PDB file of C-alpha atoms in Angstrom:
ATOM      1  CA  MET A   9       0.289  -0.134   0.467  1.00 89.00           C
ATOM      2  CA  GLU A  10       2.706   2.319   0.771  1.00 89.00           C
ATOM      3  CA  ALA A  11       4.062   2.003  -3.146  1.00 91.00           C
ATOM      4  CA  VAL A  12       0.891   2.699  -4.017  1.00 91.00           C
ATOM      5  CA  ALA A  13       0.319   5.879  -2.011  1.00 90.00           C
ATOM      6  CA  ARG A  14       3.153   6.964  -4.073  1.00 91.00           C
ATOM      7  CA  GLY A  15       2.146   6.353  -7.139  1.00 89.00           C
ATOM      8  CA  ASP A  16       3.135   3.094  -7.563  1.00 91.00           C
ATOM      9  CA  GLU A  17       1.564   1.810 -11.015  1.00 92.00           C
ATOM     10  CA  GLN A  18       2.827  -1.281 -10.712  1.00 95.00           C
ATOM     11  CA  ALA A  19       1.984  -2.200  -6.883  1.00 93.00           C
ATOM     12  CA  LEU A  20      -1.658  -1.270  -7.542  1.00 94.00           C
ATOM     13  CA  ALA A  21      -1.643  -3.828 -10.843  1.00 95.00           C
ATOM     14  CA  SER A  22      -0.226  -6.342  -8.472  1.00 95.00           C
ATOM     15  CA  LEU A  23      -2.938  -5.380  -5.812  1.00 94.00           C
ATOM     16  CA  ILE A  24      -6.460  -5.728  -8.139  1.00 95.00           C
ATOM     17  CA  GLU A  25      -4.912  -9.064  -9.504  1.00 96.00           C
ATOM     18  CA  ARG A  26      -4.475 -10.168  -6.604  1.00 96.00           C
ATOM     19  CA  TYR A  27      -8.207  -9.228  -5.275  1.00 96.00           C
ATOM     20  CA  ALA A  28     -10.050  -8.143  -8.225  1.00 96.00           C
ATOM     21  CA  ALA A  29     -11.910 -11.699  -8.864  1.00 96.00           C
ATOM     22  CA  ARG A  30     -12.921 -11.832  -4.657  1.00 95.00           C
ATOM     23  CA  ILE A  31     -13.781  -8.706  -4.594  1.00 96.00           C
ATOM     24  CA  HIS A  32     -15.692  -9.058  -7.485  1.00 96.00           C
ATOM     25  CA  ALA A  33     -18.048 -12.026  -6.632  1.00 94.00           C
ATOM     26  CA  HIS A  34     -18.594 -10.192  -3.163  1.00 93.00           C
ATOM     27  CA  LEU A  35     -19.771  -7.984  -5.343  1.00 94.00           C
ATOM     28  CA  CYS A  36     -21.684  -9.550  -7.401  1.00 92.00           C
ATOM     29  CA  ARG A  37     -23.646 -12.192  -4.872  1.00 89.00           C
ATOM     30  CA  MET A  38     -24.473  -8.659  -3.009  1.00 88.00           C
ATOM     31  CA  THR A  39     -25.619  -6.043  -5.869  1.00 87.00           C
ATOM     32  CA  GLY A  40     -27.519  -9.835  -7.784  1.00 86.00           C
ATOM     33  CA  ASP A  41     -26.169  -7.962 -10.784  1.00 89.00           C
ATOM     34  CA  ARG A  42     -22.427  -8.509 -12.895  1.00 93.00           C
ATOM     35  CA  ASP A  43     -22.850  -5.165 -14.721  1.00 94.00           C
ATOM     36  CA  ASP A  44     -23.500  -3.001 -10.627  1.00 94.00           C
ATOM     37  CA  ALA A  45     -20.711  -4.965  -9.729  1.00 95.00           C
ATOM     38  CA  ASP A  46     -18.484  -4.806 -13.047  1.00 96.00           C
ATOM     39  CA  ASP A  47     -18.541  -0.818 -12.096  1.00 95.00           C
ATOM     40  CA  LEU A  48     -18.502  -1.393  -8.766  1.00 96.00           C
ATOM     41  CA  LEU A  49     -15.143  -3.132  -8.630  1.00 97.00           C
ATOM     42  CA  GLN A  50     -13.752   0.011 -11.134  1.00 96.00           C
ATOM     43  CA  ASP A  51     -15.002   2.560  -7.637  1.00 96.00           C
ATOM     44  CA  THR A  52     -13.455   0.622  -5.465  1.00 96.00           C
ATOM     45  CA  TRP A  53     -10.551   0.129  -7.787  1.00 96.00           C
ATOM     46  CA  VAL A  54      -9.950   4.572  -7.683  1.00 94.00           C
ATOM     47  CA  ARG A  55     -11.147   5.361  -4.192  1.00 95.00           C
ATOM     48  CA  VAL A  56      -7.912   3.021  -3.437  1.00 95.00           C
ATOM     49  CA  ALA A  57      -6.107   4.317  -5.788  1.00 93.00           C
ATOM     50  CA  ARG A  58      -7.429   7.316  -4.042  1.00 92.00           C
ATOM     51  CA  GLY A  59      -7.302   6.645  -0.489  1.00 92.00           C
ATOM     52  CA  ALA A  60      -3.287   4.409  -0.587  1.00 92.00           C
ATOM     53  CA  ARG A  61      -2.055   7.926   0.944  1.00 91.00           C
ATOM     54  CA  ARG A  62      -4.626   7.992   4.106  1.00 90.00           C
ATOM     55  CA  PHE A  63      -4.025   3.322   4.732  1.00 90.00           C
ATOM     56  CA  ASP A  64      -3.079   3.008   7.881  1.00 88.00           C
ATOM     57  CA  PRO A  65      -0.520   0.516   7.840  1.00 86.00           C
ATOM     58  CA  GLY A  66      -1.253  -0.765  10.911  1.00 87.00           C
ATOM     59  CA  ARG A  67      -4.845  -2.269   9.105  1.00 87.00           C
ATOM     60  CA  ARG A  68      -4.489  -5.915   6.925  1.00 91.00           C
ATOM     61  CA  VAL A  69      -4.797  -5.309   3.129  1.00 93.00           C
ATOM     62  CA  ARG A  70      -8.621  -7.233   2.438  1.00 93.00           C
ATOM     63  CA  PRO A  71     -10.537  -6.296   4.823  1.00 93.00           C
ATOM     64  CA  TRP A  72      -9.871  -2.469   4.250  1.00 93.00           C
ATOM     65  CA  LEU A  73     -10.530  -3.247   0.231  1.00 95.00           C
ATOM     66  CA  TYR A  74     -13.474  -5.347   1.511  1.00 94.00           C
ATOM     67  CA  GLY A  75     -15.252  -2.252   3.239  1.00 93.00           C
ATOM     68  CA  ILE A  76     -14.633  -0.056   0.377  1.00 95.00           C
ATOM     69  CA  ALA A  77     -16.343  -2.435  -2.146  1.00 95.00           C
ATOM     70  CA  SER A  78     -19.467  -3.048   1.000  1.00 92.00           C
ATOM     71  CA  ASN A  79     -19.958   0.728   1.809  1.00 91.00           C
ATOM     72  CA  LEU A  80     -19.785   1.070  -2.608  1.00 93.00           C
ATOM     73  CA  ALA A  81     -22.839  -1.617  -2.658  1.00 91.00           C
ATOM     74  CA  ARG A  82     -25.029  -0.414   0.552  1.00 86.00           C
ATOM     75  CA  ASP A  83     -24.849   2.724  -0.862  1.00 87.00           C
ATOM     76  CA  LEU A  84     -25.860   1.503  -4.303  1.00 87.00           C
ATOM     77  CA  HIS A  85     -28.602   0.022  -2.673  1.00 80.00           C
ATOM     78  CA  ARG A  86     -29.376   3.195  -0.440  1.00 77.00           C
ATOM     79  CA  ARG A  87     -30.063   5.193  -3.812  1.00 78.00           C
ATOM     80  CA  ARG A  88     -32.157   3.076  -5.173  1.00 73.00           C
ATOM     81  CA  GLN A  89     -33.793   2.229  -2.486  1.00 56.00           C
ATOM     82  CA  VAL A  90     -34.341  -1.276  -2.828  1.00 43.00           C
ATOM     83  CA  ARG A  91     -37.033  -2.898  -2.087  1.00 45.00           C
ATOM     84  CA  ALA A  92     -37.158  -6.516  -2.763  1.00 46.00           C
ATOM     85  CA  ARG A  93     -34.110  -8.340  -2.816  1.00 48.00           C
ATOM     86  CA  PRO A  94     -33.145  -9.624  -5.751  1.00 48.00           C
ATOM     87  CA  PRO A  95     -31.467 -13.696  -6.674  1.00 51.00           C
ATOM     88  CA  LEU A  96     -27.561 -13.648  -5.637  1.00 55.00           C
ATOM     89  CA  ALA A  97     -26.055 -13.849  -8.668  1.00 51.00           C
ATOM     90  CA  GLU A  98     -23.049 -16.458  -8.575  1.00 52.00           C
ATOM     91  CA  PRO A  99     -19.947 -15.082 -11.021  1.00 47.00           C
ATOM     92  CA  ALA A 100     -19.362 -17.350 -13.987  1.00 42.00           C
ATOM     93  CA  ALA A 101     -15.871 -18.698 -12.648  1.00 45.00           C
ATOM     94  CA  ALA A 102     -16.459 -18.907  -9.156  1.00 45.00           C
ATOM     95  CA  GLY A 103     -16.909 -23.336  -9.011  1.00 46.00           C
ATOM     96  CA  SER A 104     -18.242 -24.774  -6.298  1.00 47.00           C
ATOM     97  CA  GLY A 105     -19.841 -23.607  -3.275  1.00 49.00           C
ATOM     98  CA  PRO A 106     -22.984 -23.972  -0.904  1.00 46.00           C
ATOM     99  CA  LEU A 107     -24.242 -20.278  -3.546  1.00 46.00           C
ATOM    100  CA  GLU A 108     -24.788 -23.499  -6.132  1.00 48.00           C
ATOM    101  CA  HIS A 109     -27.599 -24.936  -4.767  1.00 53.00           C
ATOM    102  CA  ILE A 110     -30.414 -21.631  -5.170  1.00 55.00           C
ATOM    103  CA  ASP A 111     -32.381 -22.735  -3.028  1.00 72.00           C
ATOM    104  CA  LEU A 112     -30.316 -21.907  -0.351  1.00 77.00           C
ATOM    105  CA  ARG A 113     -29.606 -18.110  -2.230  1.00 76.00           C
ATOM    106  CA  ASP A 114     -32.963 -17.729  -2.368  1.00 78.00           C
ATOM    107  CA  ARG A 115     -32.963 -18.050   1.479  1.00 83.00           C
ATOM    108  CA  LEU A 116     -29.936 -16.091   1.959  1.00 83.00           C
ATOM    109  CA  ALA A 117     -31.481 -13.100  -0.458  1.00 80.00           C
ATOM    110  CA  GLY A 118     -34.657 -13.466   2.021  1.00 83.00           C
ATOM    111  CA  LEU A 119     -32.192 -12.354   5.059  1.00 86.00           C
ATOM    112  CA  PRO A 120     -31.688  -9.117   6.325  1.00 87.00           C
ATOM    113  CA  ASP A 121     -28.862  -6.759   4.543  1.00 84.00           C
ATOM    114  CA  ARG A 122     -26.723  -6.867   8.158  1.00 88.00           C
ATOM    115  CA  LEU A 123     -27.623 -10.584   8.243  1.00 90.00           C
ATOM    116  CA  ARG A 124     -26.691 -11.527   4.415  1.00 89.00           C
ATOM    117  CA  GLU A 125     -23.837  -9.619   5.173  1.00 88.00           C
ATOM    118  CA  VAL A 126     -21.623 -11.799   7.359  1.00 91.00           C
ATOM    119  CA  VAL A 127     -22.745 -14.401   6.171  1.00 90.00           C
ATOM    120  CA  LEU A 128     -21.204 -13.870   2.702  1.00 89.00           C
ATOM    121  CA  LEU A 129     -18.568 -11.843   4.491  1.00 90.00           C
ATOM    122  CA  ARG A 130     -17.349 -15.414   6.285  1.00 91.00           C
ATOM    123  CA  TYR A 131     -18.024 -17.413   4.256  1.00 88.00           C
ATOM    124  CA  TYR A 132     -17.451 -16.540   0.640  1.00 86.00           C
ATOM    125  CA  GLY A 133     -15.527 -13.263   1.263  1.00 86.00           C
ATOM    126  CA  ASP A 134     -13.493 -15.714   2.959  1.00 86.00           C
ATOM    127  CA  LEU A 135     -12.721 -13.113   6.310  1.00 90.00           C
ATOM    128  CA  ASP A 136     -12.224 -13.656  10.043  1.00 90.00           C
ATOM    129  CA  GLU A 137     -14.400 -12.205  12.069  1.00 91.00           C
ATOM    130  CA  ALA A 138     -11.611  -9.484  13.097  1.00 91.00           C
ATOM    131  CA  GLU A 139     -11.123  -9.160   9.678  1.00 90.00           C
ATOM    132  CA  MET A 140     -15.209  -8.907   8.970  1.00 90.00           C
ATOM    133  CA  ALA A 141     -15.124  -6.389  11.795  1.00 91.00           C
ATOM    134  CA  ALA A 142     -12.599  -4.576  10.829  1.00 89.00           C
ATOM    135  CA  ALA A 143     -14.080  -4.122   6.712  1.00 87.00           C
ATOM    136  CA  LEU A 144     -17.751  -3.553   8.422  1.00 88.00           C
ATOM    137  CA  GLY A 145     -17.511  -1.293  11.279  1.00 88.00           C
ATOM    138  CA  ILE A 146     -18.243  -2.230  13.760  1.00 91.00           C
ATOM    139  CA  PRO A 147     -17.167  -4.519  17.128  1.00 93.00           C
ATOM    140  CA  ARG A 148     -16.237  -8.498  16.878  1.00 92.00           C
ATOM    141  CA  GLY A 149     -19.064  -9.093  19.084  1.00 93.00           C
ATOM    142  CA  THR A 150     -21.125  -7.143  16.569  1.00 94.00           C
ATOM    143  CA  VAL A 151     -19.831  -9.742  14.188  1.00 93.00           C
ATOM    144  CA  LYS A 152     -20.075 -12.682  16.666  1.00 94.00           C
ATOM    145  CA  SER A 153     -23.967 -11.628  17.217  1.00 94.00           C
ATOM    146  CA  ARG A 154     -24.885 -11.061  13.095  1.00 93.00           C
ATOM    147  CA  LEU A 155     -23.615 -14.001  12.361  1.00 93.00           C
ATOM    148  CA  HIS A 156     -24.736 -16.532  14.690  1.00 93.00           C
ATOM    149  CA  GLY A 157     -28.123 -14.734  14.195  1.00 93.00           C
ATOM    150  CA  ALA A 158     -27.482 -15.575  10.390  1.00 91.00           C
ATOM    151  CA  ILE A 159     -27.769 -19.294  11.319  1.00 90.00           C
ATOM    152  CA  ARG A 160     -30.227 -19.576  12.995  1.00 90.00           C
ATOM    153  CA  ALA A 161     -32.970 -17.172  10.616  1.00 90.00           C
ATOM    154  CA  LEU A 162     -31.001 -19.449   7.828  1.00 87.00           C
ATOM    155  CA  LYS A 163     -32.044 -23.156   9.673  1.00 86.00           C
ATOM    156  CA  ARG A 164     -35.519 -21.918  10.703  1.00 86.00           C
ATOM    157  CA  THR A 165     -35.817 -21.402   6.988  1.00 83.00           C
ATOM    158  CA  PHE A 166     -34.711 -24.886   6.736  1.00 80.00           C
ATOM    159  CA  GLY A 167     -37.234 -26.216   9.388  1.00 77.00           C
ATOM    160  CA  GLU A 168     -34.260 -27.004  12.233  1.00 69.00           C
ATOM    161  CA  PRO A 169     -34.846 -26.078  15.776  1.00 67.00           C
ATOM    162  CA  GLU A 170     -31.909 -23.788  16.721  1.00 61.00           C
TER     163      GLU A 170
END
């Protein structure tokens, strides 16, 4: 990040190469639309380049990137005043995973945004609790609470006891 802050284009390109696919997949799942995810990914990298000087070297890069991308997706939803959640879109090259099952996608889409977001970050973004807290700007205990609530809500949709 220090190299990016100095304007090193190769450092930024390296960062993009390393994280673009994962961030794009996250944005696809959050927005439900590949075109929106494409636009938000570009906005994410613009913000990274512009904000590189303000990056705290004591932080980890990955949660910072997911935080920027998540905030942009939330802002898009607010601007559009989305009332109905679109189905979660899985990128074509995402491979296998629980979201490949359409029933689970629908169940995740039915969760409140704050619960769905922690599930996506944890199980599809592969962020740990501390990284999720940093990305979302909330305490770690809140992450744990939301994740627990999301799992309970999903279990209820499957008719499983809590």
